[in-house]
mmCIF file of C-alpha atoms and ligand atoms in Angstrom:
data_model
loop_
_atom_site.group_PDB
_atom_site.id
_atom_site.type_symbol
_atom_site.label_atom_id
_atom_site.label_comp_id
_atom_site.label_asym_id
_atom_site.label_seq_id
_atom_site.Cartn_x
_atom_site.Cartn_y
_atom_site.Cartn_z
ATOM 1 C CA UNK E 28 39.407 -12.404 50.637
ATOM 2 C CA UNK E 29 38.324 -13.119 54.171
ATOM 3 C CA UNK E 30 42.202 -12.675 55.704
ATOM 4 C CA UNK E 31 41.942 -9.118 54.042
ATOM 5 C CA UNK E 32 38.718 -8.353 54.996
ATOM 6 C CA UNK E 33 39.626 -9.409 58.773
ATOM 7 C CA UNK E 34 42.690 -6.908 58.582
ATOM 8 C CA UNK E 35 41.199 -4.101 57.205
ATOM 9 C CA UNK E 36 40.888 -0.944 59.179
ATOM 10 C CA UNK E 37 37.296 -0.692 60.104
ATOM 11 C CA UNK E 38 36.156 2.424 59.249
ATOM 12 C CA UNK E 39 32.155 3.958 60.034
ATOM 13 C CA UNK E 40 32.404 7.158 57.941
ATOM 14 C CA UNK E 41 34.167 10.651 56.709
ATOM 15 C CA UNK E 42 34.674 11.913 59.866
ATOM 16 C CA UNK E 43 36.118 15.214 58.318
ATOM 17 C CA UNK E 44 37.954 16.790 54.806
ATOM 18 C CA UNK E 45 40.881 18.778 55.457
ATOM 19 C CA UNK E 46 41.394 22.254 53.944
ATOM 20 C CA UNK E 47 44.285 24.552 54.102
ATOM 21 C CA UNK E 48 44.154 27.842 54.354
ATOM 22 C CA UNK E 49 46.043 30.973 54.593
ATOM 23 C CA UNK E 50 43.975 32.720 57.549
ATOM 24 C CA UNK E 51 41.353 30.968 60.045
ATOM 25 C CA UNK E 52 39.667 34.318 60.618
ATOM 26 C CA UNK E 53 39.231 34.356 57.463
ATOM 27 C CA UNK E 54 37.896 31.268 55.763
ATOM 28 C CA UNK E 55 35.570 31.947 58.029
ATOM 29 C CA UNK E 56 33.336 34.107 55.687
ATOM 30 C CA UNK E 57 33.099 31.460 53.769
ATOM 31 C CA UNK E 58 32.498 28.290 55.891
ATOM 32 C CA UNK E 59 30.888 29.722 58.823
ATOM 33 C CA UNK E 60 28.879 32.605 57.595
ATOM 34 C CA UNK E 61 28.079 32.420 53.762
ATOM 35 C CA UNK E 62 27.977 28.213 53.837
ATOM 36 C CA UNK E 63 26.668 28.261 57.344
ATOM 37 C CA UNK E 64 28.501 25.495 58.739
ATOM 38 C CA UNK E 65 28.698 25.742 62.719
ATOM 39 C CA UNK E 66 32.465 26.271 64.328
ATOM 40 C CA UNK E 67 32.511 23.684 66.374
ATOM 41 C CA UNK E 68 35.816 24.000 68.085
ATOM 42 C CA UNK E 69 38.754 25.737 67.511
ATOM 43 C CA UNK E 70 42.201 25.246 69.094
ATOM 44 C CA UNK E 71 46.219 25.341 68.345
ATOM 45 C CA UNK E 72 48.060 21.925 67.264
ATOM 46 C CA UNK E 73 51.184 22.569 68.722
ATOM 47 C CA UNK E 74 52.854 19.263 67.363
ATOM 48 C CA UNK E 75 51.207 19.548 64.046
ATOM 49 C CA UNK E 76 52.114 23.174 64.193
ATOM 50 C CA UNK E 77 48.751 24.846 63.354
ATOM 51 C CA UNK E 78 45.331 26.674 64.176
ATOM 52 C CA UNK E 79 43.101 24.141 63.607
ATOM 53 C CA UNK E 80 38.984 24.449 63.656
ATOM 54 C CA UNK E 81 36.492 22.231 63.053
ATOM 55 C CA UNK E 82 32.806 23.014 61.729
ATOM 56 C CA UNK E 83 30.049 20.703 61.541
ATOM 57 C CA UNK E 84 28.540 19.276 57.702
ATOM 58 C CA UNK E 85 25.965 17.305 59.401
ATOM 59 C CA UNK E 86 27.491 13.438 60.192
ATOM 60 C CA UNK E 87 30.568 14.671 59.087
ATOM 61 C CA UNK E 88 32.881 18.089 59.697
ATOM 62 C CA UNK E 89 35.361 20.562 57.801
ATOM 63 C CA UNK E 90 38.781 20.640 59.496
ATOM 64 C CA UNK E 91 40.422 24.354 58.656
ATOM 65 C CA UNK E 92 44.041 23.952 59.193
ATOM 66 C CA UNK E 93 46.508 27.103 59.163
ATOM 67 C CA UNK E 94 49.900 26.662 59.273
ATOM 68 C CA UNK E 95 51.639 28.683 62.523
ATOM 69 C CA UNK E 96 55.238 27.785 61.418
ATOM 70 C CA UNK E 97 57.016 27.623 58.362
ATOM 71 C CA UNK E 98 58.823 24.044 58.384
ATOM 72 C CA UNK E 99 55.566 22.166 58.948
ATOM 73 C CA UNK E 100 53.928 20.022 56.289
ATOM 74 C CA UNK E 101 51.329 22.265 56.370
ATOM 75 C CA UNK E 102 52.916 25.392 55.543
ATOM 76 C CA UNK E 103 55.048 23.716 52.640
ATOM 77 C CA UNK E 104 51.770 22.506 51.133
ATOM 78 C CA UNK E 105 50.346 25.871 51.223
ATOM 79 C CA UNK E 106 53.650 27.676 49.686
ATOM 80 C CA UNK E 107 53.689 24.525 47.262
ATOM 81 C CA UNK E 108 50.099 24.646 46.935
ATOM 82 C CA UNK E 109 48.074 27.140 47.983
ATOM 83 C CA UNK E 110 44.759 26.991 50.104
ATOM 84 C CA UNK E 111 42.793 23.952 49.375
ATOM 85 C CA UNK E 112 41.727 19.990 49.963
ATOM 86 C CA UNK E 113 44.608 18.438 52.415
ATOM 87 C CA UNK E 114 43.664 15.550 53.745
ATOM 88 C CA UNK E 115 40.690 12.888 54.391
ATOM 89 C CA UNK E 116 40.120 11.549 57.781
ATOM 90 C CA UNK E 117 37.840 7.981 58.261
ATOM 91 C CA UNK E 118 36.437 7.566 61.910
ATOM 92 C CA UNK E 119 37.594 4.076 63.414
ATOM 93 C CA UNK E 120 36.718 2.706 66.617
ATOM 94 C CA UNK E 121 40.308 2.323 67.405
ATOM 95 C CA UNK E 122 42.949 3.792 65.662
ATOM 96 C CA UNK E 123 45.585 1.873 67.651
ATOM 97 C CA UNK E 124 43.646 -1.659 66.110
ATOM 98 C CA UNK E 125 43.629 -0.180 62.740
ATOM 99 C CA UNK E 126 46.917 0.776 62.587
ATOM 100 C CA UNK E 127 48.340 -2.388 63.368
ATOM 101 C CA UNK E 128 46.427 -4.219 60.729
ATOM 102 C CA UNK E 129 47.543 -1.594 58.723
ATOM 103 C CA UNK E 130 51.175 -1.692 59.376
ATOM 104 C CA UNK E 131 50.716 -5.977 59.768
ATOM 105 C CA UNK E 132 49.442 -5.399 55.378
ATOM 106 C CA UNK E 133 52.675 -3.668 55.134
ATOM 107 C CA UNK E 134 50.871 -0.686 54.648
ATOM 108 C CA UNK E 135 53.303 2.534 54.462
ATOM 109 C CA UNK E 136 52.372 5.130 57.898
ATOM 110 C CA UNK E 137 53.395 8.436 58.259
ATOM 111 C CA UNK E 138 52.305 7.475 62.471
ATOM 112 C CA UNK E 139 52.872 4.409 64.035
ATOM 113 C CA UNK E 140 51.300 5.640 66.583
ATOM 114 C CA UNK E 141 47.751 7.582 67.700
ATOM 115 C CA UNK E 142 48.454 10.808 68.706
ATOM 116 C CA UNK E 143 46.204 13.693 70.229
ATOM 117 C CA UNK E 144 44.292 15.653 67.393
ATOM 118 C CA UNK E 145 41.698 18.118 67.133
ATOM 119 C CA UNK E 146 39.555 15.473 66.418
ATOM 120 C CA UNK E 147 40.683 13.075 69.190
ATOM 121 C CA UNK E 148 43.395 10.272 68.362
ATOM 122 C CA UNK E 149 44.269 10.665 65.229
ATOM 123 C CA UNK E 150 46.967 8.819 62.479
ATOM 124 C CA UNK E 151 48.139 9.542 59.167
ATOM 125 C CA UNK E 152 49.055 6.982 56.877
ATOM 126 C CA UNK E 153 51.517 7.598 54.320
ATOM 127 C CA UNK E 154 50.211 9.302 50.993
ATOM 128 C CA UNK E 155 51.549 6.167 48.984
ATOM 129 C CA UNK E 156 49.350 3.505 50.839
ATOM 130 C CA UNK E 157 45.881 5.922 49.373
ATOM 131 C CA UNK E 158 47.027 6.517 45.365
ATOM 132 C CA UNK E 159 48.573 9.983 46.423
ATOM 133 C CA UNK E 160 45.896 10.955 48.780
ATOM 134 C CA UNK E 161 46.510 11.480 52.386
ATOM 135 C CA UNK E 162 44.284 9.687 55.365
ATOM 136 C CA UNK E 163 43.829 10.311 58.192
ATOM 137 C CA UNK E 164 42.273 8.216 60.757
ATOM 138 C CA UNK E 165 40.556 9.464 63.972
ATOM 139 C CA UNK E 166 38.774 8.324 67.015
ATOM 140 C CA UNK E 167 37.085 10.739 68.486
ATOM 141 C CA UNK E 168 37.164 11.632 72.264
ATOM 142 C CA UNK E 169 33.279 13.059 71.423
ATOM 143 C CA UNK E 170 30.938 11.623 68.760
ATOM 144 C CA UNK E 171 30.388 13.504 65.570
ATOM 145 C CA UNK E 172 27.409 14.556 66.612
ATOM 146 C CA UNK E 173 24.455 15.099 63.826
ATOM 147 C CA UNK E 174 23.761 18.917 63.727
ATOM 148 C CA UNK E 175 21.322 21.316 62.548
ATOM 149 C CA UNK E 176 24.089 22.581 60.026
ATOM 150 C CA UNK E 177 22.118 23.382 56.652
ATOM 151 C CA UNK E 178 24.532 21.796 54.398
ATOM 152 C CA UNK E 179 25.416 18.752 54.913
ATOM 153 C CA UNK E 180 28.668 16.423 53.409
ATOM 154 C CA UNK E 181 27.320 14.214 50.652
ATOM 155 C CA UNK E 182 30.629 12.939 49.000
ATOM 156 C CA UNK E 183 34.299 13.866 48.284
ATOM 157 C CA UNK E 184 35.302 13.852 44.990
ATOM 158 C CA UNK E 185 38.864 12.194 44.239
ATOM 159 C CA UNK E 186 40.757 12.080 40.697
ATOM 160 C CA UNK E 187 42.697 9.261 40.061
ATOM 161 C CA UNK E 188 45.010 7.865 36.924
ATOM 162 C CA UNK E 189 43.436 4.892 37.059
ATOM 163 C CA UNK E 190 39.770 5.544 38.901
ATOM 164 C CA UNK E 191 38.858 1.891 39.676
ATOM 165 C CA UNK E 192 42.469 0.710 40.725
ATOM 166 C CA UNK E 193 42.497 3.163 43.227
ATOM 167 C CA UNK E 194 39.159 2.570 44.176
ATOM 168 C CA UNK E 195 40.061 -1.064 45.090
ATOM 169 C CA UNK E 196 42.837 0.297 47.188
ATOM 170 C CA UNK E 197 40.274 2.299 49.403
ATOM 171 C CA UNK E 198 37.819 -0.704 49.868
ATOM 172 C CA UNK E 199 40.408 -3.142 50.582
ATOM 173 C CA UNK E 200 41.753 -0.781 53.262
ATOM 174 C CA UNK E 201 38.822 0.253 54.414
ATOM 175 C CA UNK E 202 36.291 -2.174 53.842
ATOM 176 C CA UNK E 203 34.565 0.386 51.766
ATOM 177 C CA UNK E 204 31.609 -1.132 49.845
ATOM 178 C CA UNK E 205 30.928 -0.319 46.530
ATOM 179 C CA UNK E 206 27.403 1.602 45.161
ATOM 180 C CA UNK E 207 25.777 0.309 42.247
ATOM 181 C CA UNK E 208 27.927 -1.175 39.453
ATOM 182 C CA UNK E 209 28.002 0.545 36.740
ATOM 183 C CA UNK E 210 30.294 0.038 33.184
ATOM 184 C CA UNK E 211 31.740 3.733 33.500
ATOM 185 C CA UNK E 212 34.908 4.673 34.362
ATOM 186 C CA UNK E 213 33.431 5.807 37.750
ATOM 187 C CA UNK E 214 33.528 4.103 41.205
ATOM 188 C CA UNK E 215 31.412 5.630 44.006
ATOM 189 C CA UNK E 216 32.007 3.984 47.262
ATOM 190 C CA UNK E 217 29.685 3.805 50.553
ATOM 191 C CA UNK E 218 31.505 5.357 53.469
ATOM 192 C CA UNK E 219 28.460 5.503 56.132
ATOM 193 C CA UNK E 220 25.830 8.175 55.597
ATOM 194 C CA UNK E 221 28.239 9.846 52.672
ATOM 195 C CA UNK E 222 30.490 8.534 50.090
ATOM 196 C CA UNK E 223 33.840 8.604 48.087
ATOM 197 C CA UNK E 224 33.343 9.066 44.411
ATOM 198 C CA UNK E 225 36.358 8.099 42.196
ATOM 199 C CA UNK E 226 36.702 9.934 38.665
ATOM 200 C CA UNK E 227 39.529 9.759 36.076
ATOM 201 C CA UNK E 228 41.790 12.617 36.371
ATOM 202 C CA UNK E 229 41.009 13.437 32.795
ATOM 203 C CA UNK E 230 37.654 14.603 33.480
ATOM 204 C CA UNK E 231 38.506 16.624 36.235
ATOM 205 C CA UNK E 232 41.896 18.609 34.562
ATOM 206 C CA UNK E 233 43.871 16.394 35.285
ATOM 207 C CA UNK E 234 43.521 16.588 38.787
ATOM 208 C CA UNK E 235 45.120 13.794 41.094
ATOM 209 C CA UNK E 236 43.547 13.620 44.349
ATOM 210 C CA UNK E 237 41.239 15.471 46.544
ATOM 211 C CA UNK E 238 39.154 17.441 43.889
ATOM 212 C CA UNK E 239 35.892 18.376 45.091
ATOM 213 C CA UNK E 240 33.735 18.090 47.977
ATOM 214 C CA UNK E 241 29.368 17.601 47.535
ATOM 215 C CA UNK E 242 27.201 19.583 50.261
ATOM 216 C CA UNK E 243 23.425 18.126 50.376
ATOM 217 C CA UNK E 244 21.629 21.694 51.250
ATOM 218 C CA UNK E 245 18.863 21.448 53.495
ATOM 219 C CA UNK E 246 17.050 24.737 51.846
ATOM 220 C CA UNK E 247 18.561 25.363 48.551
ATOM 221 C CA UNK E 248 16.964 28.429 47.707
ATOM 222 C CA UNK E 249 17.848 30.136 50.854
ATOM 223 C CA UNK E 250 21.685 28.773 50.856
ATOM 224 C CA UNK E 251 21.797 30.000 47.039
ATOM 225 C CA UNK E 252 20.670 33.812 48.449
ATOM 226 C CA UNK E 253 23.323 33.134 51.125
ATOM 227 C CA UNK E 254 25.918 32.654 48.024
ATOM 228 C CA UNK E 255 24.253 35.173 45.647
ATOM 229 C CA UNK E 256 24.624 37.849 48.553
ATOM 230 C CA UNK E 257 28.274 37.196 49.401
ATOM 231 C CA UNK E 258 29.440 37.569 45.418
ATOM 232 C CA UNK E 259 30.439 33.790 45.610
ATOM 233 C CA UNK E 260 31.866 32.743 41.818
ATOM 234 C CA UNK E 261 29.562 29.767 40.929
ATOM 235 C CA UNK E 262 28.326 28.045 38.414
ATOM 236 C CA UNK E 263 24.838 27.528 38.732
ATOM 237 C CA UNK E 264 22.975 24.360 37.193
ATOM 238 C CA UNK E 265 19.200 22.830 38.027
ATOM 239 C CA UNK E 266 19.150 22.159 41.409
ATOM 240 C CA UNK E 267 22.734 22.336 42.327
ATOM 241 C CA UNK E 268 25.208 25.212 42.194
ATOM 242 C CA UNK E 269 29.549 24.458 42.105
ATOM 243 C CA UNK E 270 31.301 27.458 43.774
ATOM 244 C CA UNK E 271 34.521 28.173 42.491
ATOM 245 C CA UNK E 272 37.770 27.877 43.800
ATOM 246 C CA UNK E 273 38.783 31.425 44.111
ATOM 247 C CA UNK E 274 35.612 32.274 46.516
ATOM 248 C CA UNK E 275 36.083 28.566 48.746
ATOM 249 C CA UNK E 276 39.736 28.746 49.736
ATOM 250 C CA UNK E 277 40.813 26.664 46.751
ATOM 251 C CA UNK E 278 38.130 24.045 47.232
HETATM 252 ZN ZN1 ZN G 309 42.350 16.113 60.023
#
């Protein structure tokens, strides 16, 4: 309804997809020279206790987080875990605004506050307000700004129990709009120049969560030589390629 729609956090895109990994230096191969995303910046989080660097997917970046101290969340999740997806951040013009709506919804926050990020003020709301999946929310202190990277983020795959539920969750937060209709079991929602695409955990092993991220490649030939050259495990289809896992830092 309108009263929703008037408290929802307003959000203009992916600003980044956090990844976990053991080793900055390197994931590095990977990200920066094999997928050929810039390094933007790259600094120490000393409340969030990790190295933390940021590389630009066009619109949108790739936050590498590693953990420099054993009791943080982020070293738990990567003893728990292992390297991989962590965390989605949205871009709002004012994460103070939006968290107050938020928190007015009764909206569970792990941050009641903003607090200084890599990415500027940033805010994580509680894993149970998102269907498991943790979100961030940042305003950046500098825009995003569109790069020459030569991939670029196209969506971010996310498995669900029950896709469309938690696809309502996400656009009533968010105001997220939803693509195209369709009678499957799939949701694909509009967030700016990319999108969040909503699958039932059964089709993706029964994954629950983050599960894959889409890179639009500028010259696809040329990245696949990139891939080909640096023994990347893929699988490779008609005009698209899915890199495995155990060559992506669990991704
Ligand atoms: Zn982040």
């Amino acid at each position: 309804g309108e009263q929703v729609g008037a408290r929802a956090a307003v959000i203009r895109k992916i600003h980044h997809v956090g990844i976990v990994v053991e080793s900055l230096s390197r994931s590095y191969t990977f990200y920066r020279d094999t997928l050929g995303l810039p390094l933007i910046k790259e600094a120490d989080v000393k409340d969030q206790g990790v190295k933390a660097a940021l590389l630009s997917a066009g619109e949108s970046e790739i936050e590498l987080l590693e953990p420099l101290a054993s009791e943080t969340g982020v070293a738990k999740f990567l003893a728990k875990r292992g390297e991989g997806l962590h965390h989605l951040c949205f871009e709002a013009d004012d994460v103070a605004a939006a968290l107050d709506g938020l928190s007015a919804r009764g909206v569970p926050l792990i941050d009641r506050c903003p607090r200084p990020g890599l990415a500027g003020m940033v805010a994580f709301l509680h894993p149970r307000a998102c269907a498991g999946v943790l979100v961030e929310l940042a305003t950046p202190t500098e825009p995003v700004r569109d790069s020459v990277a030569p991939v670029k983020l196209k969506r971010l795959v996310i498995g669900a129990r029950d896709a469309k539920g938690t696809a309502a969750t996400f656009r009533e937060l968010f105001a997220l709009s939803e693509e195209t209709a369709n009678d499957g079991p799939r949701v694909m929602l509009r967030a700016g120049p990319s999108a969040l695409l909503m699958v039932p955990a059964e089709e993706v092993g029964g994954t629950e969560g983050l599960v894959a991220i889409s890179f639009l490649a500028q010259d696809f030939p040329a990245l696949i030589r990139r891939l080909e050259g640096a023994r990347v495990s893929m699988l490779r289809g008609a005009g698209e390629a899915t890199v495995e896992p155990v060559s992506s830092h669990g991704v």
